[in-house]
């Protein structure tokens, strides 16, 4: 399987520019995620509460995880996958400079078929590839000494970072319907009855929200504390960039000018509402 | 799948969304344009001056203009179609708009224009120009969604010469080889 030369290109452009602005304000964050004591602590807690995915214990998950590692051109010796027994649908990745530990709850794993699992694993590796863990959003957003305006910038960036991560999920999954049903299952914990109904329903909700976003009101701030964009926006963002990502997968080139108007529109919604 | 010859076609099945990409490397200011016919008889055009809309009808949108000022390199323009269901046919054109306006000849024969389609199943189809006639507009491809069996993608390679663009019938005549 081939790996990609310019894999960073598919990143949502406002994620990249937002990150630069945040790092410029707090330069010390550049090395935050790579501190070895933090990594040791994380590994210790993983060892205590989670199970490492091995071929013998979780053959399906092991196989798919390693397929994704290969798709993204990562070094398999530097990445680990754990399963946790927590009673919620959850997946996250702790990453440092060149290695990572991914954790997924059994509740989420049991919901996902193979392609959906590829999407979720690809999404988490998207956070690793974009080095999103350099910025501890939740920690800073809850810190008393961080000013409110900067907190809003952080959260806005965090929502942009999720859009980027979804693109890596799509890249690894390779199927639009599976990418959308993965997002649906993570959010709602059930299988969508009809994928075409899901698509049209998400698009209708997105259209209604984008109209609201265009006439921004004080109520808009109600959603500004979210770290993740709302699901209709994520679904539409996946839908409109799916073919670009498939094209990237084949031709290994990303047409920035073609995607720029999509990125502008998504950013407008993220800035004004969600 | 490669559709190299005029008239070559492929059944692309029950797709709903796809992206059309016009590519060329020669130093020419070509543009991608699409003319559509809906199932209820409406006709319309998506081109550089009316780039369409993904969120409302016609649910298709053109990317920004490339190759402006006859720039060589990897020129590319994309058209996203988000809802094929209401469409009967979509014709994909490449033109040199300046040449269309003044009735001159575009340099299609010295170029390497091709049209690529990627659908929402990730399948790709490519067609290249198979016509040496002189003109300033070429209907490169047709997406025919009129059959209940699903859409069909055809290499049209139909070249025409316009002296100003006044209505859609001129482009439809080129597409249909009238």
Tab-separated table of C-alpha atoms in Angstrom:
chain	number	residue	atom	x	y	z
A	1	UNK	CA	0.000	0.000	0.000
A	2	UNK	CA	1.364	3.412	-0.930
A	3	UNK	CA	1.817	6.227	1.556
A	4	UNK	CA	1.194	9.884	0.887
A	5	UNK	CA	3.799	12.518	0.183
A	6	UNK	CA	1.826	15.561	1.276
A	7	UNK	CA	-0.522	14.157	3.835
A	8	UNK	CA	-0.604	17.433	5.781
A	9	UNK	CA	-2.230	19.164	2.801
A	10	UNK	CA	-5.701	17.824	3.502
A	11	UNK	CA	-5.827	19.569	6.870
A	12	UNK	CA	-8.687	22.093	7.251
A	13	UNK	CA	-6.892	25.387	6.594
A	14	UNK	CA	-8.461	27.367	9.517
A	15	UNK	CA	-7.180	24.640	11.865
A	16	UNK	CA	-3.637	25.362	10.729
A	17	UNK	CA	-3.935	29.158	10.910
A	18	UNK	CA	-5.783	28.994	14.258
A	19	UNK	CA	-3.072	26.796	15.715
A	20	UNK	CA	-0.351	29.226	14.611
A	21	UNK	CA	-2.165	32.103	16.330
A	22	UNK	CA	-2.549	30.155	19.578
A	23	UNK	CA	1.079	28.993	19.583
A	24	UNK	CA	2.201	32.555	18.913
A	25	UNK	CA	0.329	33.682	22.037
A	26	UNK	CA	1.676	30.864	24.235
A	27	UNK	CA	4.955	29.709	22.650
A	28	UNK	CA	5.624	27.249	25.514
A	29	UNK	CA	2.798	25.051	24.224
A	30	UNK	CA	4.940	23.826	21.350
A	31	UNK	CA	6.568	21.233	23.610
A	32	UNK	CA	3.647	20.558	25.908
A	33	UNK	CA	2.533	17.216	24.539
A	34	UNK	CA	6.021	15.798	24.238
A	35	UNK	CA	6.929	16.028	27.916
A	36	UNK	CA	8.112	12.569	28.895
A	37	UNK	CA	6.643	12.720	32.417
A	38	UNK	CA	3.185	13.330	30.965
A	39	UNK	CA	3.631	10.429	28.612
A	40	UNK	CA	4.778	8.174	31.419
A	41	UNK	CA	1.752	9.152	33.458
A	42	UNK	CA	-0.547	8.437	30.532
A	43	UNK	CA	1.047	5.047	29.860
A	44	UNK	CA	0.748	4.167	33.529
A	45	UNK	CA	-2.944	5.008	33.619
A	46	UNK	CA	-3.499	3.091	30.381
A	47	UNK	CA	-1.774	0.032	31.799
A	48	UNK	CA	-3.991	0.222	34.854
A	49	UNK	CA	-7.372	0.799	33.212
A	50	UNK	CA	-7.135	-0.447	29.621
A	51	UNK	CA	-6.140	-3.466	27.573
A	52	UNK	CA	-3.565	-3.273	24.815
A	53	UNK	CA	-4.946	-4.448	21.489
A	54	UNK	CA	-3.067	-7.560	20.410
A	55	UNK	CA	-3.676	-9.926	17.519
A	56	UNK	CA	-4.704	-12.718	19.882
A	57	UNK	CA	-7.065	-10.660	22.030
A	58	UNK	CA	-8.682	-8.360	19.457
A	59	UNK	CA	-7.907	-9.793	15.980
A	60	UNK	CA	-10.333	-7.567	14.025
A	61	UNK	CA	-9.287	-4.361	15.769
A	62	UNK	CA	-5.592	-5.275	15.539
A	63	UNK	CA	-5.834	-5.917	11.786
A	64	UNK	CA	-7.755	-2.732	11.007
A	65	UNK	CA	-5.577	-0.558	13.238
A	66	UNK	CA	-2.444	-1.795	11.461
A	67	UNK	CA	-4.013	-1.325	8.039
A	68	UNK	CA	-4.653	2.324	8.956
A	69	UNK	CA	-1.101	2.705	10.304
A	70	UNK	CA	0.148	1.442	6.954
A	71	UNK	CA	-2.238	3.640	4.930
A	72	UNK	CA	-0.941	6.719	6.723
A	73	UNK	CA	2.698	5.668	6.332
A	74	UNK	CA	3.314	5.521	10.090
A	75	UNK	CA	5.934	3.447	11.886
A	76	UNK	CA	3.994	0.598	13.514
A	77	UNK	CA	6.521	0.259	16.331
A	78	UNK	CA	5.769	3.757	17.595
A	79	UNK	CA	2.018	3.499	17.942
A	80	UNK	CA	-0.147	1.554	20.358
A	81	UNK	CA	-3.837	0.849	20.534
A	82	UNK	CA	-5.751	0.246	23.777
A	83	UNK	CA	-9.299	-0.681	24.603
A	84	UNK	CA	-10.970	0.731	27.690
A	85	UNK	CA	-14.034	-0.565	29.483
A	86	UNK	CA	-15.525	2.838	30.158
A	87	UNK	CA	-19.241	2.982	29.846
A	88	UNK	CA	-19.478	5.576	27.064
A	89	UNK	CA	-18.741	5.968	23.354
A	90	UNK	CA	-15.297	7.431	23.374
A	91	UNK	CA	-12.019	7.448	21.464
A	92	UNK	CA	-8.963	9.604	21.987
A	93	UNK	CA	-5.261	9.684	21.275
A	94	UNK	CA	-2.341	10.780	23.371
A	95	UNK	CA	0.563	11.714	21.178
A	96	UNK	CA	4.051	13.027	21.493
A	97	UNK	CA	6.564	13.877	18.799
A	98	UNK	CA	6.618	10.569	16.933
A	99	UNK	CA	4.578	8.111	18.940
A	100	UNK	CA	1.044	7.719	20.123
A	101	UNK	CA	-1.344	5.724	22.260
A	102	UNK	CA	-4.902	5.470	21.024
A	103	UNK	CA	-7.750	4.460	23.292
A	104	UNK	CA	-11.236	3.362	22.302
A	105	UNK	CA	-14.047	2.266	24.569
A	106	UNK	CA	-15.512	-1.209	24.110
A	107	UNK	CA	-18.932	0.419	23.882
A	108	UNK	CA	-17.854	2.328	20.786
A	109	UNK	CA	-15.926	-0.617	19.298
A	110	UNK	CA	-18.946	-2.874	19.535
A	111	UNK	CA	-21.020	-0.403	17.496
A	112	UNK	CA	-18.655	0.020	14.568
A	113	UNK	CA	-18.299	-2.171	11.504
A	114	UNK	CA	-14.880	-2.500	9.842
A	115	UNK	CA	-15.124	0.572	7.593
A	116	UNK	CA	-16.534	2.719	10.386
A	117	UNK	CA	-13.680	1.578	12.617
A	118	UNK	CA	-11.220	2.644	9.905
A	119	UNK	CA	-12.852	6.085	9.971
A	120	UNK	CA	-12.589	6.470	13.746
A	121	UNK	CA	-8.990	5.208	13.898
A	122	UNK	CA	-8.081	7.471	10.945
A	123	UNK	CA	-9.765	10.400	12.711
A	124	UNK	CA	-7.683	9.843	15.857
A	125	UNK	CA	-4.480	9.532	13.823
A	126	UNK	CA	-5.500	12.793	12.150
A	127	UNK	CA	-5.090	14.469	15.539
A	128	UNK	CA	-1.629	12.865	15.816
A	129	UNK	CA	-0.554	13.917	12.306
A	130	UNK	CA	-1.733	17.490	12.859
A	131	UNK	CA	-0.060	17.542	16.305
A	132	UNK	CA	-3.291	18.755	17.886
A	133	UNK	CA	-2.319	17.525	21.327
A	134	UNK	CA	0.250	20.329	21.546
A	135	UNK	CA	-2.644	22.525	22.628
A	136	UNK	CA	-4.407	21.222	25.778
A	137	UNK	CA	-7.730	22.852	24.949
A	138	UNK	CA	-9.822	21.629	27.851
A	139	UNK	CA	-7.106	22.407	30.389
A	140	UNK	CA	-6.699	25.959	29.124
A	141	UNK	CA	-10.418	26.538	28.578
A	142	UNK	CA	-11.106	25.672	32.212
A	143	UNK	CA	-8.136	27.597	33.613
A	144	UNK	CA	-9.091	30.679	35.651
A	145	UNK	CA	-6.120	32.750	34.497
A	146	UNK	CA	-6.866	32.372	30.789
A	147	UNK	CA	-8.921	35.288	29.502
A	148	UNK	CA	-12.366	34.662	28.048
A	149	UNK	CA	-11.575	35.861	24.554
A	150	UNK	CA	-8.615	33.493	24.288
A	151	UNK	CA	-10.780	30.652	25.597
A	152	UNK	CA	-13.245	31.241	22.760
A	153	UNK	CA	-10.374	31.239	20.246
A	154	UNK	CA	-9.164	27.946	21.694
A	155	UNK	CA	-12.569	26.332	21.428
A	156	UNK	CA	-13.070	27.614	17.911
A	157	UNK	CA	-9.704	26.141	16.948
A	158	UNK	CA	-10.650	22.861	18.619
A	159	UNK	CA	-13.765	22.630	16.435
A	160	UNK	CA	-11.641	23.316	13.351
A	161	UNK	CA	-9.210	20.590	14.467
A	162	UNK	CA	-12.073	18.063	14.472
A	163	UNK	CA	-12.898	18.926	10.861
A	164	UNK	CA	-9.263	18.182	9.951
A	165	UNK	CA	-9.304	14.905	11.867
A	166	UNK	CA	-12.490	13.828	10.071
A	167	UNK	CA	-10.670	14.273	6.748
A	168	UNK	CA	-8.039	11.740	7.833
A	169	UNK	CA	-10.875	9.458	8.893
A	170	UNK	CA	-12.338	9.676	5.403
A	171	UNK	CA	-8.915	9.079	3.870
A	172	UNK	CA	-8.540	5.823	5.821
A	173	UNK	CA	-12.140	4.683	5.441
A	174	UNK	CA	-12.556	5.473	1.738
A	175	UNK	CA	-16.354	5.209	1.827
A	176	UNK	CA	-18.711	8.148	2.235
A	177	UNK	CA	-21.631	6.225	3.708
A	178	UNK	CA	-19.403	4.466	6.243
A	179	UNK	CA	-17.757	7.754	7.245
A	180	UNK	CA	-21.157	9.346	7.846
A	181	UNK	CA	-22.580	6.357	9.697
A	182	UNK	CA	-19.451	6.303	11.904
A	183	UNK	CA	-20.084	9.942	12.842
A	184	UNK	CA	-23.741	9.146	13.488
A	185	UNK	CA	-22.954	6.129	15.665
A	186	UNK	CA	-20.361	8.004	17.710
A	187	UNK	CA	-22.840	10.815	18.320
A	188	UNK	CA	-26.091	8.924	18.804
A	189	UNK	CA	-25.072	5.382	19.672
A	190	UNK	CA	-27.207	3.701	17.048
A	191	UNK	CA	-27.188	2.655	13.422
A	192	UNK	CA	-28.916	5.091	11.039
A	193	UNK	CA	-32.025	3.484	9.562
A	194	UNK	CA	-31.325	4.872	6.096
A	195	UNK	CA	-28.126	6.513	4.922
A	196	UNK	CA	-29.863	8.580	2.265
A	197	UNK	CA	-32.315	9.837	4.906
A	198	UNK	CA	-29.354	10.596	7.178
A	199	UNK	CA	-27.651	12.604	4.438
A	200	UNK	CA	-30.709	14.672	3.586
A	201	UNK	CA	-31.625	15.176	7.225
A	202	UNK	CA	-28.097	16.350	8.099
A	203	UNK	CA	-28.056	18.668	5.099
A	204	UNK	CA	-31.432	20.181	6.042
A	205	UNK	CA	-30.245	20.797	9.590
A	206	UNK	CA	-26.996	22.246	8.284
A	207	UNK	CA	-28.897	24.590	5.954
A	208	UNK	CA	-31.125	25.785	8.797
A	209	UNK	CA	-28.086	26.384	11.010
A	210	UNK	CA	-26.129	28.161	8.306
A	211	UNK	CA	-29.068	30.546	7.840
A	212	UNK	CA	-29.028	31.225	11.581
A	213	UNK	CA	-25.269	31.701	11.497
A	214	UNK	CA	-25.611	34.349	8.816
A	215	UNK	CA	-27.874	36.475	11.032
A	216	UNK	CA	-25.833	36.025	14.171
A	217	UNK	CA	-27.570	36.846	17.453
A	218	UNK	CA	-26.531	36.838	21.108
A	219	UNK	CA	-27.957	33.317	21.351
A	220	UNK	CA	-25.187	32.191	19.007
A	221	UNK	CA	-22.827	32.179	21.967
A	222	UNK	CA	-24.828	29.342	23.495
A	223	UNK	CA	-22.893	26.916	21.352
A	224	UNK	CA	-19.509	28.603	21.468
A	225	UNK	CA	-18.244	26.535	24.413
A	226	UNK	CA	-18.254	23.306	22.402
A	227	UNK	CA	-14.939	21.572	21.687
A	228	UNK	CA	-16.489	19.639	18.776
A	229	UNK	CA	-18.551	21.004	15.902
A	230	UNK	CA	-22.174	19.897	15.800
A	231	UNK	CA	-22.852	16.684	13.904
A	232	UNK	CA	-24.743	18.194	10.915
A	233	UNK	CA	-21.752	20.418	10.204
A	234	UNK	CA	-19.330	17.500	10.480
A	235	UNK	CA	-21.471	15.361	8.191
A	236	UNK	CA	-21.738	18.078	5.556
A	237	UNK	CA	-18.012	18.837	5.849
A	238	UNK	CA	-17.280	15.148	5.206
A	239	UNK	CA	-19.784	14.999	2.373
A	240	UNK	CA	-18.441	18.001	0.461
A	241	UNK	CA	-14.783	17.014	0.771
A	242	UNK	CA	-15.143	13.261	0.308
A	243	UNK	CA	-14.444	13.346	-3.417
A	244	UNK	CA	-11.490	15.692	-2.969
A	245	UNK	CA	-10.023	13.246	-0.477
A	246	UNK	CA	-10.624	10.277	-2.763
A	247	UNK	CA	-8.969	12.220	-5.537
A	248	UNK	CA	-6.021	12.983	-3.218
A	249	UNK	CA	-5.802	9.291	-2.402
A	250	UNK	CA	-5.408	8.421	-6.067
A	251	UNK	CA	-3.415	11.340	-7.422
A	252	UNK	CA	-1.544	12.307	-4.224
A	253	UNK	CA	-2.261	15.967	-4.866
A	254	UNK	CA	-4.645	18.353	-3.146
A	255	UNK	CA	-6.248	21.182	-5.082
A	256	UNK	CA	-6.102	23.973	-2.498
A	257	UNK	CA	-7.939	26.521	-4.610
A	258	UNK	CA	-10.815	24.094	-5.223
A	259	UNK	CA	-11.259	23.440	-1.529
A	260	UNK	CA	-10.775	27.033	-0.378
A	261	UNK	CA	-14.395	28.100	-0.884
A	262	UNK	CA	-15.585	25.047	1.038
A	263	UNK	CA	-13.184	25.867	3.885
A	264	UNK	CA	-14.365	29.492	3.923
A	265	UNK	CA	-18.000	28.475	4.227
A	266	UNK	CA	-17.341	25.945	6.981
A	267	UNK	CA	-15.299	28.492	8.902
A	268	UNK	CA	-18.099	31.034	8.643
A	269	UNK	CA	-20.486	28.582	10.324
A	270	UNK	CA	-17.905	27.636	12.969
A	271	UNK	CA	-17.143	31.293	13.720
A	272	UNK	CA	-20.718	32.484	13.850
A	273	UNK	CA	-22.453	29.637	15.533
A	274	UNK	CA	-20.808	26.350	16.227
B	1	UNK	CA	-11.874	3.675	-16.145
B	2	UNK	CA	-10.565	5.418	-19.267
B	3	UNK	CA	-13.003	6.656	-21.910
B	4	UNK	CA	-10.589	7.659	-24.658
B	5	UNK	CA	-12.783	7.626	-27.754
B	6	UNK	CA	-15.720	9.836	-28.635
B	7	UNK	CA	-18.854	7.854	-27.747
B	8	UNK	CA	-17.165	5.610	-25.169
B	9	UNK	CA	-19.382	5.353	-22.140
B	10	UNK	CA	-19.631	3.737	-18.736
B	11	UNK	CA	-22.563	2.914	-16.513
B	12	UNK	CA	-21.826	4.642	-13.230
B	13	UNK	CA	-24.930	3.421	-11.475
B	14	UNK	CA	-26.986	4.880	-8.701
B	15	UNK	CA	-24.762	7.677	-7.559
B	16	UNK	CA	-25.977	10.857	-5.929
B	17	UNK	CA	-22.847	12.948	-5.654
B	18	UNK	CA	-19.738	13.321	-7.734
B	19	UNK	CA	-16.958	15.730	-8.580
B	20	UNK	CA	-15.960	16.660	-12.118
B	21	UNK	CA	-12.397	17.832	-12.634
B	22	UNK	CA	-11.114	19.527	-15.762
B	23	UNK	CA	-7.328	19.255	-16.026
B	24	UNK	CA	-4.806	20.727	-18.416
B	25	UNK	CA	-1.146	21.688	-18.295
B	26	UNK	CA	-0.769	23.946	-21.322
B	27	UNK	CA	-0.593	27.725	-20.886
B	28	UNK	CA	-4.199	28.448	-21.779
B	29	UNK	CA	-7.120	30.050	-19.994
B	30	UNK	CA	-9.685	27.294	-20.223
B	31	UNK	CA	-12.759	27.108	-18.025
B	32	UNK	CA	-15.028	24.347	-16.876
B	33	UNK	CA	-18.725	24.897	-17.365
B	34	UNK	CA	-21.765	22.675	-16.989
B	35	UNK	CA	-25.200	22.850	-18.537
B	36	UNK	CA	-27.974	20.868	-16.892
B	37	UNK	CA	-31.452	19.713	-17.790
B	38	UNK	CA	-33.680	18.728	-14.872
B	39	UNK	CA	-36.278	15.971	-14.863
B	40	UNK	CA	-39.018	18.608	-14.907
B	41	UNK	CA	-37.590	20.385	-17.928
B	42	UNK	CA	-35.588	23.248	-16.412
B	43	UNK	CA	-32.282	24.176	-17.999
B	44	UNK	CA	-29.420	26.036	-16.412
B	45	UNK	CA	-25.719	26.719	-16.487
B	46	UNK	CA	-22.953	26.769	-13.910
B	47	UNK	CA	-19.892	28.701	-15.033
B	48	UNK	CA	-17.348	31.233	-13.782
B	49	UNK	CA	-19.896	34.068	-13.551
B	50	UNK	CA	-22.524	31.948	-11.789
B	51	UNK	CA	-20.697	29.314	-9.804
B	52	UNK	CA	-23.840	27.641	-8.490
B	53	UNK	CA	-24.691	26.642	-4.944
B	54	UNK	CA	-24.137	23.431	-3.013
B	55	UNK	CA	-26.785	24.139	-0.398
B	56	UNK	CA	-29.681	24.992	-2.666
B	57	UNK	CA	-30.675	24.316	-6.268
B	58	UNK	CA	-28.847	23.403	-8.505
B	59	UNK	CA	-26.826	21.722	-5.725
B	60	UNK	CA	-23.668	22.019	-7.779
B	61	UNK	CA	-20.805	24.462	-7.464
B	62	UNK	CA	-17.748	25.371	-9.468
B	63	UNK	CA	-14.352	26.034	-7.884
B	64	UNK	CA	-12.391	29.223	-8.475
B	65	UNK	CA	-11.019	30.056	-11.914
B	66	UNK	CA	-7.626	28.522	-12.800
B	67	UNK	CA	-5.191	29.167	-15.588
B	68	UNK	CA	-6.106	32.847	-15.687
B	69	UNK	CA	-3.791	34.730	-17.997
B	70	UNK	CA	-2.723	31.616	-19.887
B	71	UNK	CA	-0.728	30.061	-17.075
B	72	UNK	CA	0.921	26.699	-17.700
B	73	UNK	CA	1.266	23.979	-15.083
B	74	UNK	CA	-1.188	21.701	-13.335
B	75	UNK	CA	-4.338	23.681	-14.033
B	76	UNK	CA	-7.487	22.244	-12.606
B	77	UNK	CA	-11.080	23.310	-12.095
B	78	UNK	CA	-13.606	21.316	-10.136
B	79	UNK	CA	-17.348	21.087	-10.146
B	80	UNK	CA	-19.061	19.412	-7.193
B	81	UNK	CA	-22.497	17.939	-7.730
B	82	UNK	CA	-24.213	17.208	-4.426
B	83	UNK	CA	-27.588	15.983	-5.641
B	84	UNK	CA	-27.900	14.303	-9.021
B	85	UNK	CA	-31.448	13.047	-8.360
B	86	UNK	CA	-33.385	16.007	-9.866
B	87	UNK	CA	-31.155	16.090	-12.953
B	88	UNK	CA	-31.909	14.434	-16.262
B	89	UNK	CA	-28.625	15.322	-17.975
B	90	UNK	CA	-25.502	17.297	-17.213
B	91	UNK	CA	-23.177	18.321	-20.017
B	92	UNK	CA	-19.594	19.137	-19.085
B	93	UNK	CA	-17.937	21.784	-21.241
B	94	UNK	CA	-14.481	23.238	-21.597
B	95	UNK	CA	-14.195	26.609	-23.268
B	96	UNK	CA	-11.918	29.549	-23.827
B	97	UNK	CA	-14.411	32.242	-22.872
B	98	UNK	CA	-12.497	35.061	-24.559
B	99	UNK	CA	-12.492	33.072	-27.793
B	100	UNK	CA	-16.219	32.357	-27.379
B	101	UNK	CA	-16.905	36.080	-26.958
B	102	UNK	CA	-14.946	37.163	-30.025
B	103	UNK	CA	-15.552	34.141	-32.225
B	104	UNK	CA	-11.910	33.136	-32.487
B	105	UNK	CA	-10.425	29.645	-32.320
B	106	UNK	CA	-9.234	28.151	-29.044
B	107	UNK	CA	-6.127	26.013	-28.975
B	108	UNK	CA	-7.750	22.750	-27.895
B	109	UNK	CA	-5.602	20.744	-30.295
B	110	UNK	CA	-2.386	21.916	-28.669
B	111	UNK	CA	-3.617	21.095	-25.223
B	112	UNK	CA	-4.038	18.035	-23.072
B	113	UNK	CA	-7.464	18.675	-21.576
B	114	UNK	CA	-9.152	15.818	-19.827
B	115	UNK	CA	-12.183	15.411	-17.613
B	116	UNK	CA	-12.186	13.196	-14.573
B	117	UNK	CA	-15.204	12.122	-12.576
B	118	UNK	CA	-15.001	10.721	-9.083
B	119	UNK	CA	-18.228	9.491	-7.546
B	120	UNK	CA	-19.406	9.011	-3.980
B	121	UNK	CA	-18.345	5.372	-4.089
B	122	UNK	CA	-14.799	6.524	-4.827
B	123	UNK	CA	-14.867	5.212	-8.421
B	124	UNK	CA	-13.123	7.271	-11.088
B	125	UNK	CA	-13.729	7.759	-14.797
B	126	UNK	CA	-11.594	9.753	-17.168
B	127	UNK	CA	-12.223	11.039	-20.662
B	128	UNK	CA	-9.881	12.858	-22.992
B	129	UNK	CA	-10.668	14.999	-26.035
B	130	UNK	CA	-11.066	12.897	-29.196
B	131	UNK	CA	-11.780	15.503	-31.842
B	132	UNK	CA	-9.405	17.597	-33.974
B	133	UNK	CA	-12.006	20.055	-35.263
B	134	UNK	CA	-11.423	23.743	-34.668
B	135	UNK	CA	-13.649	25.647	-32.272
B	136	UNK	CA	-13.791	27.509	-28.986
B	137	UNK	CA	-16.054	25.293	-26.913
B	138	UNK	CA	-16.044	21.551	-26.457
B	139	UNK	CA	-18.613	19.354	-24.774
B	140	UNK	CA	-16.261	16.898	-23.137
B	141	UNK	CA	-18.726	14.645	-21.383
B	142	UNK	CA	-22.329	13.884	-20.668
B	143	UNK	CA	-23.816	12.493	-17.474
B	144	UNK	CA	-27.143	10.966	-18.419
B	145	UNK	CA	-29.328	10.318	-15.392
B	146	UNK	CA	-32.555	9.617	-17.285
B	147	UNK	CA	-32.474	5.841	-16.939
B	148	UNK	CA	-33.876	4.054	-13.904
B	149	UNK	CA	-30.753	1.868	-14.091
B	150	UNK	CA	-28.644	4.806	-12.942
B	151	UNK	CA	-26.320	7.368	-14.467
B	152	UNK	CA	-24.163	6.886	-17.563
B	153	UNK	CA	-20.984	8.848	-18.281
B	154	UNK	CA	-20.120	9.363	-21.957
B	155	UNK	CA	-17.169	10.910	-23.759
B	156	UNK	CA	-18.877	13.434	-26.086
B	157	UNK	CA	-15.802	15.206	-27.560
B	158	UNK	CA	-18.120	17.500	-29.470
B	159	UNK	CA	-16.440	20.718	-30.634
B	160	UNK	CA	-18.300	23.890	-31.614
B	161	UNK	CA	-17.484	27.442	-32.552
B	162	UNK	CA	-19.561	30.224	-31.026
B	163	UNK	CA	-19.448	33.930	-31.755
B	164	UNK	CA	-20.727	35.232	-28.449
B	165	UNK	CA	-22.909	33.349	-25.995
B	166	UNK	CA	-26.533	34.455	-26.002
B	167	UNK	CA	-28.478	31.456	-24.762
B	168	UNK	CA	-28.154	27.912	-23.523
B	169	UNK	CA	-29.466	26.433	-26.768
B	170	UNK	CA	-26.143	27.290	-28.412
B	171	UNK	CA	-24.299	25.105	-25.910
B	172	UNK	CA	-26.896	22.339	-26.036
B	173	UNK	CA	-26.557	22.304	-29.820
B	174	UNK	CA	-22.795	21.784	-29.455
B	175	UNK	CA	-23.408	19.015	-26.894
B	176	UNK	CA	-25.857	17.244	-29.157
B	177	UNK	CA	-23.706	17.750	-32.253
B	178	UNK	CA	-26.456	19.690	-34.037
